[in-house]
CSV table of C-alpha atoms in Angstrom, one decimal:
chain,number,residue,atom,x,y,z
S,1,UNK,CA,0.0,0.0,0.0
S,2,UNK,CA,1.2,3.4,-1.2
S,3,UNK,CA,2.1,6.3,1.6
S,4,UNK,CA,-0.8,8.2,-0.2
S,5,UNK,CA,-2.8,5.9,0.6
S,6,UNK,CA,-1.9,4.6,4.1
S,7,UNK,CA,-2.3,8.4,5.0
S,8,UNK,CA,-6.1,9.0,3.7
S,9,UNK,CA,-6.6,5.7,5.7
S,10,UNK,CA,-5.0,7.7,8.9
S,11,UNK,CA,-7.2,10.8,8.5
S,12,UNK,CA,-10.5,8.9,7.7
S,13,UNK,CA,-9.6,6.6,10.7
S,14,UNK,CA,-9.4,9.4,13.1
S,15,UNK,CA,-12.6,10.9,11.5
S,16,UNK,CA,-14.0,8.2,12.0
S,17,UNK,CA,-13.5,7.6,15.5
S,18,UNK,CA,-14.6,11.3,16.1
S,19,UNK,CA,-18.0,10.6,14.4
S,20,UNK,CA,-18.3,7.5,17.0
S,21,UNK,CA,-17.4,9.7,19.7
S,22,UNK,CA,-20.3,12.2,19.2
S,23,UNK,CA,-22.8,9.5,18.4
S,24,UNK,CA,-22.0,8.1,21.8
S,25,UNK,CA,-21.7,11.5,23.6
S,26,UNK,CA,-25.2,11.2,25.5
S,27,UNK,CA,-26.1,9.4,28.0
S,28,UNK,CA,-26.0,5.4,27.8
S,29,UNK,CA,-28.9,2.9,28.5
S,30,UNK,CA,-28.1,0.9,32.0
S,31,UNK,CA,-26.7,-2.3,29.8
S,32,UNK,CA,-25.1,-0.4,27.7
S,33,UNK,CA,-23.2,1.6,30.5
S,34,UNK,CA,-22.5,-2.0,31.5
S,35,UNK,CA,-21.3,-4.0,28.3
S,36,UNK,CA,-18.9,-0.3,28.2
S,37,UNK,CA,-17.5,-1.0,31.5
S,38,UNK,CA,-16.7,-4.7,30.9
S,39,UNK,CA,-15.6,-4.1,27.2
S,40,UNK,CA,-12.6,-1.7,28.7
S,41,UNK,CA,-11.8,-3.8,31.9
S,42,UNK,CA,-10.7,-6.4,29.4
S,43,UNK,CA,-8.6,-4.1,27.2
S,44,UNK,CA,-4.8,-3.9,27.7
S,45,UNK,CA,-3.4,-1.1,29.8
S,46,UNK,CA,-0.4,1.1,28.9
S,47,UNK,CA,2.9,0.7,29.9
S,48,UNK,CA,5.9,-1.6,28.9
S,49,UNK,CA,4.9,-5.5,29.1
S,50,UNK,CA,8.5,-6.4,30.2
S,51,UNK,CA,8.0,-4.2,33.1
S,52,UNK,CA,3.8,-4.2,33.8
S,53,UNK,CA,4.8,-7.3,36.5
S,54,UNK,CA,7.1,-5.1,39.0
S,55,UNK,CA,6.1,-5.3,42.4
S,56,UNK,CA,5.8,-2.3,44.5
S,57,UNK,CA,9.3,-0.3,44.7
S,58,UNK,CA,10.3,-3.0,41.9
S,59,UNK,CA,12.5,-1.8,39.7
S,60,UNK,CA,14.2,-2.7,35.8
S,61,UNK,CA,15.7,-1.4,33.2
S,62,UNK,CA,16.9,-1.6,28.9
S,63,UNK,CA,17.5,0.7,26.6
S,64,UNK,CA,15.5,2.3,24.1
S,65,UNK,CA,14.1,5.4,22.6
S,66,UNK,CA,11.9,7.6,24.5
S,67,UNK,CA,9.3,9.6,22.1
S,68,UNK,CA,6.3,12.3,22.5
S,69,UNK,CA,4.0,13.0,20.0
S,70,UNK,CA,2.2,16.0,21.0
S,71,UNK,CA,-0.5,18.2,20.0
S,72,UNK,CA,0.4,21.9,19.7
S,73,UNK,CA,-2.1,25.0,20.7
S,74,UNK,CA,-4.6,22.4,22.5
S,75,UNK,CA,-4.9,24.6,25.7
S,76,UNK,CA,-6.1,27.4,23.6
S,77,UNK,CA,-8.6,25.2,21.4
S,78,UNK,CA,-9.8,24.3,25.2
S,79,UNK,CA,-10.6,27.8,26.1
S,80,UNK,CA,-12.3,28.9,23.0
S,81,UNK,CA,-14.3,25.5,21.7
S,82,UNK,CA,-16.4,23.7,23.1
S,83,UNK,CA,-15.3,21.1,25.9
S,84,UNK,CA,-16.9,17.8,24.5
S,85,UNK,CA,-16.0,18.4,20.4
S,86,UNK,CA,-11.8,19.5,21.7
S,87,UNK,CA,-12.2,16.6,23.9
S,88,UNK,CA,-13.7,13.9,20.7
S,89,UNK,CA,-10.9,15.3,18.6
S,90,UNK,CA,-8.2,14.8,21.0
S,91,UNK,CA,-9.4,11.6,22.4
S,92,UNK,CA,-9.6,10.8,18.0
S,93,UNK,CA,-5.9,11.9,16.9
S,94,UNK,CA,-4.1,11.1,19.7
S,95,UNK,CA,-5.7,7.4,19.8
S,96,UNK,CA,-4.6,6.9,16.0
S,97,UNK,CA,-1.3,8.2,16.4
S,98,UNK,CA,-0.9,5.2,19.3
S,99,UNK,CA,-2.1,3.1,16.9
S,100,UNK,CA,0.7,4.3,14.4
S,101,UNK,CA,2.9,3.8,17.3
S,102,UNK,CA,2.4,0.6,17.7
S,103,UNK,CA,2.3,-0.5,13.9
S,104,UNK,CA,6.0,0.8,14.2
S,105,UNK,CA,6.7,-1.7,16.6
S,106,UNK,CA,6.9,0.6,19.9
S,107,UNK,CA,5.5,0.2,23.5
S,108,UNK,CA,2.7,3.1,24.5
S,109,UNK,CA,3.8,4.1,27.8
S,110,UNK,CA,1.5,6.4,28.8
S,111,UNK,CA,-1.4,8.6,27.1
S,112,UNK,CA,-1.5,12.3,29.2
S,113,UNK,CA,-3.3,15.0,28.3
S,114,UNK,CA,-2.9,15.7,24.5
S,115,UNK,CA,0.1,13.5,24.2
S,116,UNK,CA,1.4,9.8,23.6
S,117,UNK,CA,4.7,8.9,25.1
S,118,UNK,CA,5.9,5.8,23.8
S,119,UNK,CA,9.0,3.5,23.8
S,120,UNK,CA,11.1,1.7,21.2
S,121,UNK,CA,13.5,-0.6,22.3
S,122,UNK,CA,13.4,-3.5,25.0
S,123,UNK,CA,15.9,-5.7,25.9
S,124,UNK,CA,15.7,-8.4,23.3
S,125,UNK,CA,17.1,-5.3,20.6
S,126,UNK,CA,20.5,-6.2,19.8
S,127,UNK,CA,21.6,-3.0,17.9
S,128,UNK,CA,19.7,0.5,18.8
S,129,UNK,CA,19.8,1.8,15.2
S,130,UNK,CA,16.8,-0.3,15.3
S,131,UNK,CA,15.2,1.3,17.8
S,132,UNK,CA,15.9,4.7,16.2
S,133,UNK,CA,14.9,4.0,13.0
S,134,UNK,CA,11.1,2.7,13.8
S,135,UNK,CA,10.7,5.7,15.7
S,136,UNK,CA,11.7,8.2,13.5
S,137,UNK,CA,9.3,6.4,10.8
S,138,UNK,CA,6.8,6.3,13.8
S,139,UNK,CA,7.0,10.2,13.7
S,140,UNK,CA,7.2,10.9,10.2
S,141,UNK,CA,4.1,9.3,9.6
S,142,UNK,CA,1.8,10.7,12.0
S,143,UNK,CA,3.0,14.1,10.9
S,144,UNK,CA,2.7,13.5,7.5
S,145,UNK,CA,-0.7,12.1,7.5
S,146,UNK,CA,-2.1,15.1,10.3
S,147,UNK,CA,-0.7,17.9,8.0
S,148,UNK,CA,-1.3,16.1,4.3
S,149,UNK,CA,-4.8,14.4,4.8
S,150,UNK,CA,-6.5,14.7,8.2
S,151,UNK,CA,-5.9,18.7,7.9
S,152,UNK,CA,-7.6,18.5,4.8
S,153,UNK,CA,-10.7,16.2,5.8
S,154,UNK,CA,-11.4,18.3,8.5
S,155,UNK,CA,-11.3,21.8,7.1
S,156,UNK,CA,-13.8,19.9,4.1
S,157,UNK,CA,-15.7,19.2,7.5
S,158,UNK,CA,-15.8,22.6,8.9
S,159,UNK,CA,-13.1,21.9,11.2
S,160,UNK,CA,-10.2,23.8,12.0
S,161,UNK,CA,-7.0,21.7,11.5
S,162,UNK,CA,-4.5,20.5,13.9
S,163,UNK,CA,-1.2,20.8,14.5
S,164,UNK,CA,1.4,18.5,16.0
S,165,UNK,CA,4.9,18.1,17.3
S,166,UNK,CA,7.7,15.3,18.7
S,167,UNK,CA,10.4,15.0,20.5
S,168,UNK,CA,12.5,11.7,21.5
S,169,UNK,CA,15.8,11.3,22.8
S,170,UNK,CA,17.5,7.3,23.6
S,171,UNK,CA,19.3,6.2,26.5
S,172,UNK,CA,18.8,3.6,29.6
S,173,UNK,CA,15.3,3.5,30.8
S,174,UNK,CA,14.4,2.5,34.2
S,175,UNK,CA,11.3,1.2,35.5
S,176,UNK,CA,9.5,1.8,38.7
S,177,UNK,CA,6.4,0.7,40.2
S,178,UNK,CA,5.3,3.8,42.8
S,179,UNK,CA,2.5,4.6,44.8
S,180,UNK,CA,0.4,2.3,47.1
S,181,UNK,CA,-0.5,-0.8,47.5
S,182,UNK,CA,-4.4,0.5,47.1
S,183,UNK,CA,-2.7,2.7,44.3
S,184,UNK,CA,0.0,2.3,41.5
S,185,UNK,CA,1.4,2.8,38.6
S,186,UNK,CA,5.0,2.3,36.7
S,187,UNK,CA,6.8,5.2,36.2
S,188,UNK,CA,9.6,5.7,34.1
S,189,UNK,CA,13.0,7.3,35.5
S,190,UNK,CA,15.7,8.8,33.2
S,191,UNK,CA,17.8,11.0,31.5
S,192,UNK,CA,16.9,10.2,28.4
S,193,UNK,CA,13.1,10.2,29.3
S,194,UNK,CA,12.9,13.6,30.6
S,195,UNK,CA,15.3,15.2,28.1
S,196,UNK,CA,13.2,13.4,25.1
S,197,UNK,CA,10.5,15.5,27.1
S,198,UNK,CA,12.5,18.6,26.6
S,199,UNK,CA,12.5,18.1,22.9
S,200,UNK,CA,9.0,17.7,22.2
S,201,UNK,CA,8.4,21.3,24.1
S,202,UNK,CA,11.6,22.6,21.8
S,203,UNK,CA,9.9,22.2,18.8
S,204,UNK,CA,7.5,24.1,16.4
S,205,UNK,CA,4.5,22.7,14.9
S,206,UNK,CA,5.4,20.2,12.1
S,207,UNK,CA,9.1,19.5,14.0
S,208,UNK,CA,10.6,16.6,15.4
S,209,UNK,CA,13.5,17.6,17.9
S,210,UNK,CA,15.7,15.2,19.3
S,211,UNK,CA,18.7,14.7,21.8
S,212,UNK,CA,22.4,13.6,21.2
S,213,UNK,CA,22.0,10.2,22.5
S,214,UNK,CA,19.4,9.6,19.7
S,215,UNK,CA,21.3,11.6,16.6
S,216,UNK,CA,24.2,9.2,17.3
S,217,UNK,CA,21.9,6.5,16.2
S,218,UNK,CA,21.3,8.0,12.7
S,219,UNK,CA,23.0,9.2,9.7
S,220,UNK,CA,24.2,12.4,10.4
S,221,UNK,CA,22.3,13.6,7.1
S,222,UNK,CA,19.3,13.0,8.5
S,223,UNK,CA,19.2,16.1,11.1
S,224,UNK,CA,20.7,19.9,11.5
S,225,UNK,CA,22.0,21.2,15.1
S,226,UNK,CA,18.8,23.0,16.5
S,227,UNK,CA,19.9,26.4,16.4
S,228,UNK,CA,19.6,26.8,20.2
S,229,UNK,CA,21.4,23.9,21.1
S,230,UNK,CA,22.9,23.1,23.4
S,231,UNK,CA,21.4,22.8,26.9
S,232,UNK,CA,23.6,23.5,29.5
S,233,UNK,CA,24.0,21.4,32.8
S,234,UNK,CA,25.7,22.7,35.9
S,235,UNK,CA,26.5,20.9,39.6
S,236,UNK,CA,28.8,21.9,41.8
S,237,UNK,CA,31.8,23.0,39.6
S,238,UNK,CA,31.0,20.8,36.6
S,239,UNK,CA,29.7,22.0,33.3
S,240,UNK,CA,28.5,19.6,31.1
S,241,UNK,CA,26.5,20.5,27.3
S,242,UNK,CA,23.9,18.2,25.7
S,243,UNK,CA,23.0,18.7,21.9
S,244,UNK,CA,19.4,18.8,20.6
S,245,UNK,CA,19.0,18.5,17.0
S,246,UNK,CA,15.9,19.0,14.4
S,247,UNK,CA,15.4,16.3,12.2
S,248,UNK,CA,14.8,16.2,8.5
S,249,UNK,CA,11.9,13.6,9.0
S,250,UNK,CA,10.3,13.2,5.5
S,251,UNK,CA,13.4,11.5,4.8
S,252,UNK,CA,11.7,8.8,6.8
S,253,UNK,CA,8.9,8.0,4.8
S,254,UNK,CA,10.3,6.6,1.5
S,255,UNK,CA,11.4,3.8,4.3
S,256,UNK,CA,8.0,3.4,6.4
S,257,UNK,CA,6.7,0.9,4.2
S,258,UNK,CA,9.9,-1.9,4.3
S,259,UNK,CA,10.2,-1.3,7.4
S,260,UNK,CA,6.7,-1.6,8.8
S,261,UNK,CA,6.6,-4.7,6.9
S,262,UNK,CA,9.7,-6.0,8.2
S,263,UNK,CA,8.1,-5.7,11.8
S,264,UNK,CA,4.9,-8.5,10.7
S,265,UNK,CA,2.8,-6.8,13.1
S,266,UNK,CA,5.5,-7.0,16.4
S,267,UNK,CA,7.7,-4.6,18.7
S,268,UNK,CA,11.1,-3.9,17.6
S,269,UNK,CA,12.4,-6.4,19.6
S,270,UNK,CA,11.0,-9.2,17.9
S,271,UNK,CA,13.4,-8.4,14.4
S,272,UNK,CA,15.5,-11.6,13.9
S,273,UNK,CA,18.8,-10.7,12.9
């Protein structure tokens, strides 16, 4: 299937789920509350399945790419539209792009807000280029397919576009179960985390930032030095600099079919060598 075409199938997706949304906006019959209820106690939660079996304080670790797809100017849409249709739009991008996600082989770590922060990488990946490939094809695509063809559908629905961002960054990953025993969840801890964090609030509409750990993972054609770069990190008497980089991410897409393909529907992990 052609890019063109895997694209229209992204924005009519999410149009699709947005129509669902609003038929099912009212109030549900008492069954129907019920089957609901059932249907999404059965459904898998977030979070990486090597790590969804730590006990409380439980910790582990691997290595992999941290990502965040974001939606830009949501807060404002908040303010001015109304509640319900910002909320069925969100809850309709944001749950296609997982689904991108996860056709790229990555782990969907957590859904927050207008955002999807997701993982590449587990510890069955033998060489990270891996890891950093899928999820630079992972971004190019949803990108691509909100600017190219769900902007387009919605405006020819009397809907003002979107606009979305990422950022992603790889190192060690480590994995905590916190809270209580009444309550928990688990919680990623890292550099590489919070700095892929960083990214996605450096860039623009339309950009995908990334850190140094990641742009060592690709060909150096691929990105430009972010002109603000780099960040600066101070203790005690140390000074240490950290590189952030915006990357050329069409470049991605000529790839996103052979490499989708090579995945046969698993995580990164599961490429034989």
């Amino acid at each position: 299937m052609s890019d063109m075409l895997n694209r229209d199938q992204f924005a009519n997706d999410v149009l699709s789920r947005y129509r669902k949304l609003t038929s099912a906006s009212g109030l549900l019959e008492k069954s129907a509350r019920s089957d609901a209820f059932a249907h999404a106690a059965s459904m898998p939660s977030t979070g990486h399945p090597h790590f969804m079996h730590l006990g409380l304080g439980e910790s582990g670790h691997c290595y992999g790419v941290s990502v965040f797809i974001d939606l830009v100017a949501f807060t404002s849409r908040t303010f001015w539209e109304e509640p319900e249709k910002v909320l069925r739009l969100n809850t309709a991008v944001m749950s296609q792009v997982a689904e991108v996600v996860q056709s790229c082989g990555g782990y969907i770590l957590g859904l927050r807000g207008d955002g999807v922060f997701a993982c590449f990488g587990d510890r069955n990946v033998r060489d990270p280029k891996v890891s950093a490939a899928f999820s630079m094809a992972a971004c190019a695509f949803a990108l691509d397919a909100v600017r190219n063809a769900l902007n387009q559908l919605l405006e020819q629905s009397g809907m003002r576009p979107v606009q979305i961002r990422a950022g992603a960054d790889y190192g060690r990953l480590d994995f905590v179960r916190i809270g209580s025993h009444e309550a928990s969840e688990v919680n990623v801890v890292g550099f590489s985390a919070n700095f892929a964090a960083k990214c996605e609030k450096f860039a623009h509409s339309w950009e995908v930032v990334i850190g140094e750990g990641l742009a060592d993972l690709l060909p150096g054609d691929h990105y430009d030095r972010h002109k603000d770069s780099p960040k600066t990190y101070q203790q005690s008497y140390l000074t240490r600099h950290y590189h952030y980089h915006q990357v050329k991410w069409a470049t991605y897409l000529q790839h996103l079919g052979g490499l989708r393909e090579g995945l046969s529907g698993g995580s990164v992990g599961s490429i034989i060598y």
